[in-house]
Amino acid sequence: MLENLKPERVFYYFEELTKIPRESGNEKAVSDYLYSVGKSLGLETIQDESNNIVIKKPAYKGYEDHEPVVIQGHMDMVAEKADGVEHNFLVDPIPVIVDGDWVKTKGTTLGADDGIAVAMGLAILEDKEAKHPALELLVTTDEERTMAGARAVKRELLKGRKLLNIDAEEEGILLSGCSGGHNIIGTLKVKYEKNDMKNTFVLSVNNMLGGHSGMEIHQQRGNSLKFALRALDMIKEIADYRLVSIEGGTKHNAIPRDAKAIFTSNADEFNIDFSRLISEYPLDKDMRVSIEKVENVKEVLCKGCQEKVENVVRNIPHGVYSMMEEYPSIVECSDNFAIIKFDGNFVKFTVSLRSSNPKTFEEYTDMVKKVYEENGVRYTLEDYYKPWEFAKVSKLRDTALEVYKKLTGKEMKVEVVHAALEPAVFVDTFPDMEMISIGPTMKDVHSPAERLNILSTQRTFEFVKELLKSL
């Protein structure tokens, strides 16, 4: 499908990666594939206990005295699919299509985040004419969930102290810092009581836009969990109801797209026009809301438990808390109210919080904790990573800016990103490492609308090769 696209070998490897299921936590097969590629190229290849891969290529003739450079990306991908799409991310390949200037897929995430970094790295490793210092391609696991792969990388694994992370999502922007963050996981024990209402209904909210909870949190994209509760409020204006459950969201780093609330009522039907409510979410123009009568249930949440669940959904913040003083267009602190999951007598809430400022990080964390505490929800703080702080001096960054200007005639922008990047983990293992992050233009990552720009990929690959040549 992608054989006619250029750079040919980049898109060859990218398409090969789409054939291998590689949702976070299911990376053994893709790790083995990368190991086999490295070995087939006759290069030193290492697969560590976390299934991270390092492939080492000697310097081009004349570059032997230059410092080694690390090219880095992650092999896992976020697994999201549109409502009604049949796809098993554990076994099914990603079906790629070309649509004008974009590589897309059919109702699932594409995996360009971060398969394109891996593809670029492999294409450079096999290119015997590429001029560069000694290279170390580091491909990590589980970036999208916990960054466990990056955390497991041992210092002695890499000789290079200049790292080129290819995990940014907009051509022409060099990232030189990122936010820190953690997940705030709440657990509420609930009780059930006999249902004394005659009908049971399912409220379904589907096909909201969703997206990356860091990169797109400022765009006012709707949260399906919040929307579902507002829809229930409209139902309550017509008739009393008792809640059985409210669930939605699949990934901590994806804005929730779908939600489902099961409730009982003595009303026989609900013909509610949700258009006014939907109009408040202009970006979610394709969303669908429906109410369907189903077989009557025997139990509902106890009244106190229902109140607590609804209070949490209503009062947990979602969205932007503050913007950066140095970069007013960049989010400083935000949270994503990501997941609600019912499991027996327990309800689990997942909130993903990010900040590049320790003060706002603590303030917003306390706000979430307060909502939990007021409703009897026990909580834990998980998967913390500290910010990758902006380096005031960086020869690697300066060189990259010079090369980009020479190559394109344009100035490259330097920014700090409101998202998690693996350099935030590497700063502990490699405090002497210079790091930057770049990438081709991608849109709507972490959602079924994810797409990769073809010409941007070509230009970015040329930039990477010229940068390596200049190092």
Coordinates of N, CA, C and O in Angstrom, one line a residue, residues 43-135:
L43 N 24.4 -5.9 12.5 CA 24.8 -4.9 13.5 C 24.7 -5.4 14.9 O 23.8 -6.3 15.1
E44 N 25.4 -4.9 15.8 CA 25.3 -5.3 17.2 C 23.9 -4.9 17.7 O 23.5 -3.8 17.6
T45 N 23.2 -5.9 18.2 CA 21.8 -5.7 18.5 C 21.5 -6.3 19.9 O 21.9 -7.4 20.2
I46 N 20.9 -5.5 20.8 CA 20.6 -5.9 22.2 C 19.1 -5.8 22.4 O 18.5 -4.9 22.1
Q47 N 18.6 -6.9 23.1 CA 17.2 -6.9 23.5 C 17.3 -7.1 25.1 O 17.7 -8.2 25.5
D48 N 16.9 -6.1 25.8 CA 17.0 -6.2 27.3 C 15.8 -6.9 27.9 O 14.9 -7.3 27.2
E49 N 15.8 -7.0 29.2 CA 14.7 -7.7 29.9 C 13.4 -7.0 29.8 O 12.3 -7.7 30.0
S50 N 13.3 -5.8 29.4 CA 12.1 -5.1 29.2 C 11.6 -5.0 27.8 O 10.7 -4.3 27.4
N51 N 12.4 -5.8 26.9 CA 12.1 -5.9 25.5 C 12.5 -4.6 24.8 O 12.1 -4.4 23.6
N52 N 13.2 -3.7 25.4 CA 13.8 -2.6 24.7 C 14.9 -3.1 23.7 O 15.5 -4.1 24.0
I53 N 15.0 -2.4 22.6 CA 16.0 -2.8 21.6 C 17.0 -1.6 21.4 O 16.7 -0.5 21.3
V54 N 18.3 -2.0 21.4 CA 19.4 -1.1 21.0 C 20.1 -1.8 19.8 O 20.5 -2.9 19.9
I55 N 20.2 -1.0 18.7 CA 21.0 -1.5 17.5 C 22.1 -0.4 17.3 O 21.8 0.8 17.2
K56 N 23.3 -0.9 17.2 CA 24.5 0.0 17.1 C 25.1 -0.2 15.7 O 25.4 -1.3 15.3
K57 N 25.3 1.0 15.1 CA 26.0 1.0 13.8 C 27.2 1.9 13.9 O 27.2 3.0 14.4
P58 N 28.3 1.3 13.4 CA 29.6 2.1 13.4 C 29.5 3.4 12.6 O 28.7 3.6 11.8
A59 N 30.5 4.3 12.9 CA 30.5 5.6 12.3 C 30.9 5.4 10.8 O 31.6 4.5 10.4
Y60 N 30.4 6.3 10.0 CA 30.8 6.4 8.6 C 32.3 6.8 8.5 O 32.8 7.5 9.4
K61 N 32.9 6.4 7.4 CA 34.4 6.6 7.3 C 34.6 8.1 7.4 O 34.0 8.9 6.7
G62 N 35.5 8.5 8.3 CA 35.8 9.9 8.5 C 35.1 10.5 9.7 O 35.4 11.6 10.2
Y63 N 34.1 9.8 10.3 CA 33.4 10.3 11.4 C 33.7 9.5 12.7 O 33.0 9.6 13.7
E64 N 34.8 8.7 12.6 CA 35.1 7.8 13.7 C 35.4 8.5 15.0 O 35.2 8.0 16.1
D65 N 35.9 9.8 14.9 CA 36.3 10.5 16.1 C 35.2 11.4 16.7 O 35.4 12.0 17.7
H66 N 34.0 11.4 16.0 CA 32.9 12.2 16.5 C 32.2 11.4 17.6 O 32.2 10.2 17.6
E67 N 31.5 12.1 18.5 CA 30.8 11.5 19.5 C 29.6 10.7 19.0 O 28.9 11.2 18.1
P68 N 29.3 9.5 19.6 CA 28.2 8.8 19.2 C 26.9 9.5 19.4 O 26.8 10.4 20.3
V69 N 25.9 9.2 18.6 CA 24.5 9.8 18.7 C 23.5 8.8 18.9 O 23.5 7.7 18.2
V70 N 22.5 9.0 19.8 CA 21.4 8.1 20.0 C 20.2 8.6 19.2 O 19.8 9.8 19.4
I71 N 19.6 7.8 18.4 CA 18.3 8.0 17.8 C 17.3 7.2 18.7 O 17.5 6.0 18.9
Q72 N 16.2 7.9 19.1 CA 15.3 7.2 20.0 C 13.8 7.4 19.7 O 13.4 8.5 19.3
G73 N 13.1 6.3 19.9 CA 11.6 6.3 19.8 C 11.1 5.2 20.5 O 11.8 4.4 21.1
H74 N 9.7 5.0 20.5 CA 9.1 3.9 21.2 C 8.3 3.0 20.3 O 7.8 3.5 19.3
M75 N 8.3 1.7 20.6 CA 7.7 0.7 19.7 C 6.2 0.5 19.9 O 5.5 0.0 19.0
D76 N 5.7 0.9 21.1 CA 4.3 0.7 21.4 C 3.4 1.8 20.8 O 3.9 2.8 20.5
M77 N 2.1 1.5 20.8 CA 1.1 2.5 20.3 C -0.1 2.5 21.2 O -0.4 1.5 21.9
V78 N -0.9 3.6 21.2 CA -2.2 3.6 21.8 C -3.2 2.9 21.0 O -3.2 3.1 19.7
A79 N -4.0 2.1 21.6 CA -5.0 1.3 20.8 C -6.4 1.9 21.1 O -7.0 1.6 22.1
E80 N -6.9 2.6 20.1 CA -8.2 3.2 20.2 C -8.9 2.9 18.9 O -8.3 3.0 17.8
K81 N -10.2 2.6 18.9 CA -11.0 2.4 17.7 C -12.3 3.1 17.8 O -12.8 3.4 18.9
A82 N -12.9 3.5 16.7 CA -14.1 4.1 16.6 C -15.3 3.2 17.0 O -15.1 1.9 16.8
D83 N -16.3 3.7 17.5 CA -17.5 2.9 17.8 C -18.0 2.1 16.6 O -18.1 2.6 15.5
G84 N -18.2 0.8 16.8 CA -18.7 0.0 15.8 C -17.6 -0.7 14.9 O -18.0 -1.5 14.1
V85 N -16.4 -0.3 15.1 CA -15.3 -0.9 14.3 C -14.9 -2.2 14.9 O -14.6 -2.3 16.1
E86 N -14.8 -3.2 14.1 CA -14.3 -4.6 14.5 C -12.8 -4.6 14.4 O -12.3 -4.7 13.2
H87 N -12.1 -4.6 15.5 CA -10.7 -4.7 15.4 C -10.1 -5.2 16.7 O -10.5 -4.7 17.8
N88 N -9.3 -6.3 16.6 CA -8.7 -6.9 17.8 C -7.2 -6.5 17.8 O -6.4 -7.0 17.0
F89 N -6.8 -5.5 18.7 CA -5.5 -5.0 18.7 C -4.4 -6.0 19.1 O -3.2 -5.8 18.9
L90 N -4.9 -7.2 19.6 CA -3.9 -8.2 20.1 C -3.5 -9.1 18.9 O -2.4 -9.7 18.9
V91 N -4.3 -9.1 17.8 CA -3.9 -10.0 16.7 C -4.0 -9.3 15.3 O -3.4 -9.7 14.4
D92 N -4.9 -8.3 15.2 CA -5.1 -7.7 13.9 C -4.1 -6.7 13.5 O -3.7 -5.8 14.3
P93 N -3.6 -6.7 12.2 CA -2.8 -5.6 11.7 C -3.6 -4.3 11.5 O -4.8 -4.3 11.5
I94 N -2.9 -3.2 11.5 CA -3.5 -1.9 11.2 C -3.6 -1.7 9.7 O -2.6 -1.7 9.0
P95 N -4.8 -1.6 9.2 CA -5.0 -1.4 7.7 C -4.7 0.0 7.3 O -5.5 0.9 7.6
V96 N -3.6 0.3 6.6 CA -3.2 1.6 6.2 C -3.8 2.0 4.9 O -4.0 1.1 4.0
I97 N -4.1 3.3 4.7 CA -4.6 3.8 3.4 C -3.9 5.1 3.2 O -3.4 5.8 4.1
V98 N -3.8 5.5 1.9 CA -3.3 6.8 1.5 C -4.4 7.7 1.0 O -5.2 7.3 0.2
D99 N -4.5 8.8 1.6 CA -5.6 9.7 1.3 C -5.0 11.1 1.0 O -4.7 11.9 2.0
G100 N -4.7 11.4 -0.2 CA -4.1 12.6 -0.6 C -2.7 12.7 0.0 O -1.8 11.9 -0.3
D101 N -2.5 13.7 0.9 CA -1.1 14.0 1.5 C -0.9 13.2 2.8 O 0.1 13.4 3.5
W102 N -1.9 12.3 3.1 CA -1.9 11.7 4.4 C -1.9 10.2 4.4 O -2.5 9.6 3.5
V103 N -1.2 9.6 5.3 CA -1.4 8.1 5.6 C -2.4 8.0 6.7 O -2.2 8.6 7.8
K104 N -3.4 7.2 6.5 CA -4.5 7.1 7.5 C -4.7 5.6 7.7 O -4.1 4.8 7.2
T105 N -5.8 5.3 8.5 CA -6.2 4.0 8.7 C -7.7 3.9 8.7 O -8.4 5.0 8.4
K106 N -8.3 2.8 9.0 CA -9.8 2.7 8.9 C -10.4 2.4 10.3 O -10.6 1.3 10.7
G107 N -10.6 3.6 11.0 CA -11.3 3.5 12.2 C -10.6 3.1 13.5 O -11.1 2.8 14.5
T108 N -9.2 3.1 13.4 CA -8.4 2.8 14.5 C -7.2 3.9 14.6 O -7.0 4.6 13.7
T109 N -6.5 3.8 15.7 CA -5.3 4.6 15.7 C -4.3 4.0 14.7 O -4.3 2.8 14.4
L110 N -3.4 4.8 14.2 CA -2.5 4.4 13.1 C -1.2 3.9 13.7 O -0.6 3.0 13.1
G111 N -0.7 4.4 14.8 CA 0.6 4.0 15.3 C 1.7 4.7 14.8 O 2.9 4.4 14.9
A112 N 1.5 5.9 14.0 CA 2.6 6.7 13.6 C 3.3 7.3 14.8 O 4.5 7.6 14.8
D113 N 2.5 7.4 15.9 CA 3.1 7.7 17.2 C 3.3 6.4 17.9 O 2.4 5.8 18.5
D114 N 4.6 5.8 17.9 CA 5.8 6.5 17.4 C 6.5 5.5 16.4 O 7.7 5.5 16.3
G115 N 5.6 4.8 15.6 CA 6.2 3.9 14.6 C 7.1 4.6 13.6 O 8.0 4.1 13.1
I116 N 6.8 5.9 13.3 CA 7.6 6.6 12.3 C 9.0 6.9 12.8 O 9.9 6.9 12.0
A117 N 9.2 7.0 14.1 CA 10.6 7.2 14.6 C 11.4 5.9 14.4 O 12.5 5.9 14.0
V118 N 10.7 4.8 14.6 CA 11.4 3.5 14.5 C 11.7 3.2 13.0 O 12.8 2.8 12.7
A119 N 10.8 3.6 12.1 CA 11.0 3.4 10.7 C 12.1 4.2 10.2 O 13.0 3.8 9.4
M120 N 12.2 5.5 10.6 CA 13.3 6.4 10.2 C 14.6 5.8 10.7 O 15.6 5.8 10.0
G121 N 14.7 5.4 12.0 CA 15.9 4.8 12.5 C 16.4 3.6 11.8 O 17.6 3.5 11.5
L122 N 15.5 2.7 11.4 CA 15.9 1.5 10.7 C 16.4 1.9 9.3 O 17.4 1.3 8.8
A123 N 15.7 2.8 8.7 CA 16.1 3.2 7.3 C 17.5 3.8 7.3 O 18.3 3.6 6.4
I124 N 17.9 4.5 8.4 CA 19.2 5.1 8.4 C 20.2 4.0 8.8 O 21.4 4.0 8.2
L125 N 19.9 3.1 9.6 CA 20.8 2.0 9.9 C 21.2 1.2 8.7 O 22.3 0.7 8.6
E126 N 20.2 0.9 7.8 CA 20.5 0.1 6.6 C 21.2 0.8 5.5 O 21.7 0.2 4.5
D127 N 21.2 2.2 5.6 CA 21.8 3.0 4.5 C 23.3 3.1 4.7 O 23.8 3.8 5.5
K128 N 24.0 2.4 3.8 CA 25.5 2.4 3.9 C 26.1 3.7 3.4 O 27.3 3.9 3.7
E129 N 25.4 4.5 2.7 CA 25.9 5.8 2.2 C 25.6 7.0 3.2 O 26.1 8.1 3.0
A130 N 24.8 6.7 4.2 CA 24.5 7.8 5.1 C 25.7 8.2 6.0 O 26.4 7.3 6.6
K131 N 26.0 9.5 6.0 CA 27.2 10.0 6.8 C 26.8 10.4 8.2 O 25.8 11.2 8.3
H132 N 27.4 9.8 9.1 CA 27.1 10.1 10.5 C 28.1 9.5 11.5 O 28.9 8.7 11.1
P133 N 28.1 10.0 12.7 CA 28.9 9.4 13.8 C 28.4 8.0 14.1 O 27.4 7.6 13.5
A134 N 29.0 7.3 15.0 CA 28.5 6.0 15.5 C 27.0 6.3 16.0 O 26.8 7.2 16.7
L135 N 26.1 5.4 15.6 CA 24.7 5.5 15.9 C 24.3 4.4 16.9 O 24.7 3.3 16.8

